[in-house]
Amino acid sequence: MRSAQILAGAVVIAGLAIGPAFADQHGHPANTPHGIPHATPTPTTATAPTHGSPRTTTPTTTTRTHGKPHTTTATTTTTAPMNPIAAKISSHPQQAARIERMLPAGMTLNQASLGFRNQGQFIAALHVSQNLHIPFADLKRAMIGPNAMSLGQAIHTLRPSANAGAAVRRANTQTHSDVH
């Protein structure tokens, strides 16, 4: 009986010692590459200097790839984030279509609305540009530049013969009907 217990203990110990050697194979024959790349630290040894200044050794890491190489294709598209005015208008497709028809050729809603204080100011400037045939870029520059002017002041500066007060009232009425 005693010898049976010793034999059983020896088998258990041998199994525990040999088991880890076969555990990583996952059904593959030994020495067959498989799985995900592994990082294996390369051992380094620090030796005591015999001459000069002390040496410092740093461990290095070697990456090995097992199995078939995986090919991935990544496509990144970078677009400028929409400013809040453009985002608000774009969230209403019918309104966006009306506004985009008033934009100068080659200018996006995001570019056109950038710099205006609010949606109403932007849309009113578009209407004034259409009504008085003032280039939108000139009107925008006057309203948001370093010496920003009100819509009425910008009209008066760019079209001195126009009735700025009446033009602003008309544009505000048009803007109100666009927004509501």
PDB file of C-alpha atoms in Angstrom:
ATOM      1  CA  MET A   1       0.000   0.000   0.000  1.00  0.00           C
ATOM      2  CA  ARG A   2       2.795   2.339   0.877  1.00  0.00           C
ATOM      3  CA  SER A   3       4.527   1.777  -2.468  1.00  0.00           C
ATOM      4  CA  ALA A   4       1.241   2.545  -4.313  1.00  0.00           C
ATOM      5  CA  GLN A   5       1.003   5.910  -2.552  1.00  0.00           C
ATOM      6  CA  ILE A   6       4.606   6.731  -3.405  1.00  0.00           C
ATOM      7  CA  LEU A   7       4.037   5.738  -7.048  1.00  0.00           C
ATOM      8  CA  ALA A   8       0.845   7.848  -7.243  1.00  0.00           C
ATOM      9  CA  GLY A   9       2.676  10.825  -5.713  1.00  0.00           C
ATOM     10  CA  ALA A  10       5.528  10.451  -8.200  1.00  0.00           C
ATOM     11  CA  VAL A  11       3.049  10.381 -11.124  1.00  0.00           C
ATOM     12  CA  VAL A  12       1.323  13.531  -9.836  1.00  0.00           C
ATOM     13  CA  ILE A  13       4.650  15.352  -9.397  1.00  0.00           C
ATOM     14  CA  ALA A  14       5.827  14.250 -12.856  1.00  0.00           C
ATOM     15  CA  GLY A  15       2.524  15.419 -14.381  1.00  0.00           C
ATOM     16  CA  LEU A  16       2.817  18.807 -12.720  1.00  0.00           C
ATOM     17  CA  ALA A  17       6.402  19.161 -13.901  1.00  0.00           C
ATOM     18  CA  ILE A  18       5.707  18.137 -17.519  1.00  0.00           C
ATOM     19  CA  GLY A  19       2.231  19.747 -17.885  1.00  0.00           C
ATOM     20  CA  PRO A  20       3.377  23.360 -18.388  1.00  0.00           C
ATOM     21  CA  ALA A  21       5.650  22.266 -21.236  1.00  0.00           C
ATOM     22  CA  PHE A  22       2.610  21.050 -23.201  1.00  0.00           C
ATOM     23  CA  ALA A  23       0.098  23.611 -21.972  1.00  0.00           C
ATOM     24  CA  ASP A  24       1.010  26.336 -24.503  1.00  0.00           C
ATOM     25  CA  GLN A  25       0.534  24.106 -27.551  1.00  0.00           C
ATOM     26  CA  HIS A  26      -3.306  24.320 -27.682  1.00  0.00           C
ATOM     27  CA  GLY A  27      -3.583  21.239 -29.886  1.00  0.00           C
ATOM     28  CA  HIS A  28      -0.657  22.159 -32.163  1.00  0.00           C
ATOM     29  CA  PRO A  29       2.467  20.040 -32.422  1.00  0.00           C
ATOM     30  CA  ALA A  30       5.464  21.253 -30.464  1.00  0.00           C
ATOM     31  CA  ASN A  31       7.607  24.014 -32.049  1.00  0.00           C
ATOM     32  CA  THR A  32       4.812  25.094 -34.448  1.00  0.00           C
ATOM     33  CA  PRO A  33       4.358  28.911 -34.621  1.00  0.00           C
ATOM     34  CA  HIS A  34       0.881  30.068 -33.623  1.00  0.00           C
ATOM     35  CA  GLY A  35      -1.078  32.726 -31.797  1.00  0.00           C
ATOM     36  CA  ILE A  36      -0.528  36.410 -31.228  1.00  0.00           C
ATOM     37  CA  PRO A  37       2.890  38.080 -31.281  1.00  0.00           C
ATOM     38  CA  HIS A  38       4.632  37.790 -27.942  1.00  0.00           C
ATOM     39  CA  ALA A  39       7.122  40.153 -26.402  1.00  0.00           C
ATOM     40  CA  THR A  40       9.988  38.283 -24.852  1.00  0.00           C
ATOM     41  CA  PRO A  41      12.488  40.200 -22.768  1.00  0.00           C
ATOM     42  CA  THR A  42      16.059  39.553 -23.792  1.00  0.00           C
ATOM     43  CA  PRO A  43      18.094  38.885 -20.685  1.00  0.00           C
ATOM     44  CA  THR A  44      20.861  41.349 -19.978  1.00  0.00           C
ATOM     45  CA  THR A  45      23.587  41.096 -17.461  1.00  0.00           C
ATOM     46  CA  ALA A  46      25.238  43.921 -15.658  1.00  0.00           C
ATOM     47  CA  THR A  47      28.918  43.483 -15.219  1.00  0.00           C
ATOM     48  CA  ALA A  48      31.026  45.299 -12.724  1.00  0.00           C
ATOM     49  CA  PRO A  49      33.207  47.848 -14.458  1.00  0.00           C
ATOM     50  CA  THR A  50      36.889  47.259 -14.363  1.00  0.00           C
ATOM     51  CA  HIS A  51      37.908  50.637 -15.772  1.00  0.00           C
ATOM     52  CA  GLY A  52      36.333  54.089 -16.143  1.00  0.00           C
ATOM     53  CA  SER A  53      32.791  55.063 -15.319  1.00  0.00           C
ATOM     54  CA  PRO A  54      30.062  52.605 -14.285  1.00  0.00           C
ATOM     55  CA  ARG A  55      28.015  51.058 -17.088  1.00  0.00           C
ATOM     56  CA  THR A  56      24.271  50.964 -17.131  1.00  0.00           C
ATOM     57  CA  THR A  57      22.460  48.269 -19.051  1.00  0.00           C
ATOM     58  CA  THR A  58      18.858  48.483 -20.075  1.00  0.00           C
ATOM     59  CA  PRO A  59      16.692  45.510 -20.894  1.00  0.00           C
ATOM     60  CA  THR A  60      15.521  45.171 -24.492  1.00  0.00           C
ATOM     61  CA  THR A  61      12.346  43.575 -25.767  1.00  0.00           C
ATOM     62  CA  THR A  62      12.129  41.419 -28.863  1.00  0.00           C
ATOM     63  CA  THR A  63       8.800  40.865 -30.581  1.00  0.00           C
ATOM     64  CA  ARG A  64       8.200  37.606 -32.384  1.00  0.00           C
ATOM     65  CA  THR A  65       5.241  36.990 -34.661  1.00  0.00           C
ATOM     66  CA  HIS A  66       3.780  33.526 -34.884  1.00  0.00           C
ATOM     67  CA  GLY A  67       1.583  32.176 -37.656  1.00  0.00           C
ATOM     68  CA  LYS A  68       0.334  33.974 -40.730  1.00  0.00           C
ATOM     69  CA  PRO A  69       0.900  37.721 -40.813  1.00  0.00           C
ATOM     70  CA  HIS A  70      -2.295  39.714 -40.523  1.00  0.00           C
ATOM     71  CA  THR A  71      -2.879  42.555 -42.935  1.00  0.00           C
ATOM     72  CA  THR A  72      -5.028  45.449 -41.862  1.00  0.00           C
ATOM     73  CA  THR A  73      -5.920  48.503 -43.869  1.00  0.00           C
ATOM     74  CA  ALA A  74      -6.735  51.658 -41.979  1.00  0.00           C
ATOM     75  CA  THR A  75      -8.348  54.585 -43.729  1.00  0.00           C
ATOM     76  CA  THR A  76      -8.473  57.827 -41.835  1.00  0.00           C
ATOM     77  CA  THR A  77     -10.378  60.815 -43.043  1.00  0.00           C
ATOM     78  CA  THR A  78      -9.790  64.063 -41.295  1.00  0.00           C
ATOM     79  CA  THR A  79     -12.412  66.730 -41.604  1.00  0.00           C
ATOM     80  CA  ALA A  80     -12.600  69.983 -39.808  1.00  0.00           C
ATOM     81  CA  PRO A  81     -15.168  69.856 -37.033  1.00  0.00           C
ATOM     82  CA  MET A  82     -18.332  71.791 -37.791  1.00  0.00           C
ATOM     83  CA  ASN A  83     -18.757  75.043 -35.949  1.00  0.00           C
ATOM     84  CA  PRO A  84     -21.898  75.298 -33.792  1.00  0.00           C
ATOM     85  CA  ILE A  85     -23.826  77.457 -36.277  1.00  0.00           C
ATOM     86  CA  ALA A  86     -23.180  75.088 -39.197  1.00  0.00           C
ATOM     87  CA  ALA A  87     -24.036  72.086 -37.021  1.00  0.00           C
ATOM     88  CA  LYS A  88     -27.323  73.649 -35.924  1.00  0.00           C
ATOM     89  CA  ILE A  89     -28.340  74.520 -39.493  1.00  0.00           C
ATOM     90  CA  SER A  90     -27.255  71.101 -40.808  1.00  0.00           C
ATOM     91  CA  SER A  91     -29.483  69.369 -38.263  1.00  0.00           C
ATOM     92  CA  HIS A  92     -32.493  70.761 -40.178  1.00  0.00           C
ATOM     93  CA  PRO A  93     -32.177  69.489 -43.784  1.00  0.00           C
ATOM     94  CA  GLN A  94     -34.806  71.791 -45.343  1.00  0.00           C
ATOM     95  CA  GLN A  95     -33.325  74.863 -43.692  1.00  0.00           C
ATOM     96  CA  ALA A  96     -29.811  73.769 -44.681  1.00  0.00           C
ATOM     97  CA  ALA A  97     -30.889  73.416 -48.321  1.00  0.00           C
ATOM     98  CA  ARG A  98     -32.337  76.968 -48.352  1.00  0.00           C
ATOM     99  CA  ILE A  99     -29.245  78.449 -46.717  1.00  0.00           C
ATOM    100  CA  GLU A 100     -26.788  76.551 -48.919  1.00  0.00           C
ATOM    101  CA  ARG A 101     -28.464  77.973 -52.051  1.00  0.00           C
ATOM    102  CA  MET A 102     -27.503  81.464 -50.829  1.00  0.00           C
ATOM    103  CA  LEU A 103     -23.840  80.601 -50.227  1.00  0.00           C
ATOM    104  CA  PRO A 104     -21.179  81.853 -52.628  1.00  0.00           C
ATOM    105  CA  ALA A 105     -19.905  79.256 -55.108  1.00  0.00           C
ATOM    106  CA  GLY A 106     -17.220  77.015 -53.623  1.00  0.00           C
ATOM    107  CA  MET A 107     -17.947  77.987 -50.011  1.00  0.00           C
ATOM    108  CA  THR A 108     -19.255  75.421 -47.553  1.00  0.00           C
ATOM    109  CA  LEU A 109     -21.778  76.104 -44.831  1.00  0.00           C
ATOM    110  CA  ASN A 110     -19.048  75.540 -42.249  1.00  0.00           C
ATOM    111  CA  GLN A 111     -16.674  78.018 -43.915  1.00  0.00           C
ATOM    112  CA  ALA A 112     -19.364  80.638 -44.441  1.00  0.00           C
ATOM    113  CA  SER A 113     -20.744  80.575 -40.890  1.00  0.00           C
ATOM    114  CA  LEU A 114     -17.378  80.426 -39.122  1.00  0.00           C
ATOM    115  CA  GLY A 115     -16.804  83.506 -36.983  1.00  0.00           C
ATOM    116  CA  PHE A 116     -20.365  84.790 -36.721  1.00  0.00           C
ATOM    117  CA  ARG A 117     -21.750  85.272 -33.212  1.00  0.00           C
ATOM    118  CA  ASN A 118     -24.988  83.378 -33.850  1.00  0.00           C
ATOM    119  CA  GLN A 119     -27.194  81.792 -36.478  1.00  0.00           C
ATOM    120  CA  GLY A 120     -29.368  84.892 -36.926  1.00  0.00           C
ATOM    121  CA  GLN A 121     -26.408  87.170 -37.606  1.00  0.00           C
ATOM    122  CA  PHE A 122     -25.044  84.721 -40.182  1.00  0.00           C
ATOM    123  CA  ILE A 123     -28.334  84.213 -42.045  1.00  0.00           C
ATOM    124  CA  ALA A 124     -29.110  87.961 -42.012  1.00  0.00           C
ATOM    125  CA  ALA A 125     -25.697  88.650 -43.565  1.00  0.00           C
ATOM    126  CA  LEU A 126     -26.460  86.095 -46.297  1.00  0.00           C
ATOM    127  CA  HIS A 127     -29.785  87.834 -47.033  1.00  0.00           C
ATOM    128  CA  VAL A 128     -28.187  91.281 -47.169  1.00  0.00           C
ATOM    129  CA  SER A 129     -25.548  89.913 -49.529  1.00  0.00           C
ATOM    130  CA  GLN A 130     -28.299  88.583 -51.818  1.00  0.00           C
ATOM    131  CA  ASN A 131     -30.601  91.613 -51.533  1.00  0.00           C
ATOM    132  CA  LEU A 132     -27.985  94.341 -52.047  1.00  0.00           C
ATOM    133  CA  HIS A 133     -25.548  92.358 -54.233  1.00  0.00           C
ATOM    134  CA  ILE A 134     -22.702  92.840 -51.768  1.00  0.00           C
ATOM    135  CA  PRO A 135     -20.107  90.034 -51.992  1.00  0.00           C
ATOM    136  CA  PHE A 136     -20.640  87.832 -48.943  1.00  0.00           C
ATOM    137  CA  ALA A 137     -16.879  87.568 -48.292  1.00  0.00           C
ATOM    138  CA  ASP A 138     -16.648  91.388 -48.015  1.00  0.00           C
ATOM    139  CA  LEU A 139     -19.660  91.569 -45.709  1.00  0.00           C
ATOM    140  CA  LYS A 140     -18.323  88.763 -43.528  1.00  0.00           C
ATOM    141  CA  ARG A 141     -14.863  90.353 -43.312  1.00  0.00           C
ATOM    142  CA  ALA A 142     -16.419  93.641 -42.159  1.00  0.00           C
ATOM    143  CA  MET A 143     -18.589  91.926 -39.556  1.00  0.00           C
ATOM    144  CA  ILE A 144     -16.103  89.526 -37.995  1.00  0.00           C
ATOM    145  CA  GLY A 145     -12.723  91.101 -38.681  1.00  0.00           C
ATOM    146  CA  PRO A 146     -10.495  92.777 -36.105  1.00  0.00           C
ATOM    147  CA  ASN A 147     -12.661  95.924 -36.185  1.00  0.00           C
ATOM    148  CA  ALA A 148     -15.981  94.053 -36.279  1.00  0.00           C
ATOM    149  CA  MET A 149     -18.995  96.114 -37.285  1.00  0.00           C
ATOM    150  CA  SER A 150     -22.705  95.536 -36.895  1.00  0.00           C
ATOM    151  CA  LEU A 151     -24.634  94.449 -39.978  1.00  0.00           C
ATOM    152  CA  GLY A 152     -25.968  97.995 -40.450  1.00  0.00           C
ATOM    153  CA  GLN A 153     -22.480  99.533 -40.165  1.00  0.00           C
ATOM    154  CA  ALA A 154     -21.070  97.010 -42.630  1.00  0.00           C
ATOM    155  CA  ILE A 155     -23.849  97.809 -45.135  1.00  0.00           C
ATOM    156  CA  HIS A 156     -23.219 101.530 -44.734  1.00  0.00           C
ATOM    157  CA  THR A 157     -19.469 101.035 -45.275  1.00  0.00           C
ATOM    158  CA  LEU A 158     -19.756  98.710 -48.271  1.00  0.00           C
ATOM    159  CA  ARG A 159     -22.831 100.295 -49.937  1.00  0.00           C
ATOM    160  CA  PRO A 160     -23.079 103.926 -48.733  1.00  0.00           C
ATOM    161  CA  SER A 161     -26.012 104.653 -51.056  1.00  0.00           C
ATOM    162  CA  ALA A 162     -28.182 101.880 -49.534  1.00  0.00           C
ATOM    163  CA  ASN A 163     -30.667 102.479 -46.724  1.00  0.00           C
ATOM    164  CA  ALA A 164     -28.865 100.364 -44.109  1.00  0.00           C
ATOM    165  CA  GLY A 165     -31.740 100.441 -41.587  1.00  0.00           C
ATOM    166  CA  ALA A 166     -34.303  99.200 -44.114  1.00  0.00           C
ATOM    167  CA  ALA A 167     -31.877  96.535 -45.411  1.00  0.00           C
ATOM    168  CA  VAL A 168     -31.291  95.226 -41.880  1.00  0.00           C
ATOM    169  CA  ARG A 169     -35.036  95.102 -41.116  1.00  0.00           C
ATOM    170  CA  ARG A 170     -35.735  93.226 -44.370  1.00  0.00           C
ATOM    171  CA  ALA A 171     -32.899  90.761 -43.717  1.00  0.00           C
ATOM    172  CA  ASN A 172     -34.080  90.170 -40.130  1.00  0.00           C
ATOM    173  CA  THR A 173     -37.634  89.457 -41.389  1.00  0.00           C
ATOM    174  CA  GLN A 174     -36.263  87.008 -43.962  1.00  0.00           C
ATOM    175  CA  THR A 175     -34.059  85.395 -41.324  1.00  0.00           C
ATOM    176  CA  HIS A 176     -37.010  84.984 -38.974  1.00  0.00           C
ATOM    177  CA  SER A 177     -39.018  83.203 -41.680  1.00  0.00           C
ATOM    178  CA  ASP A 178     -36.003  80.959 -42.481  1.00  0.00           C
ATOM    179  CA  VAL A 179     -35.486  79.941 -38.868  1.00  0.00           C
ATOM    180  CA  HIS A 180     -39.153  79.437 -37.920  1.00  0.00           C
TER     181      HIS A 180
END
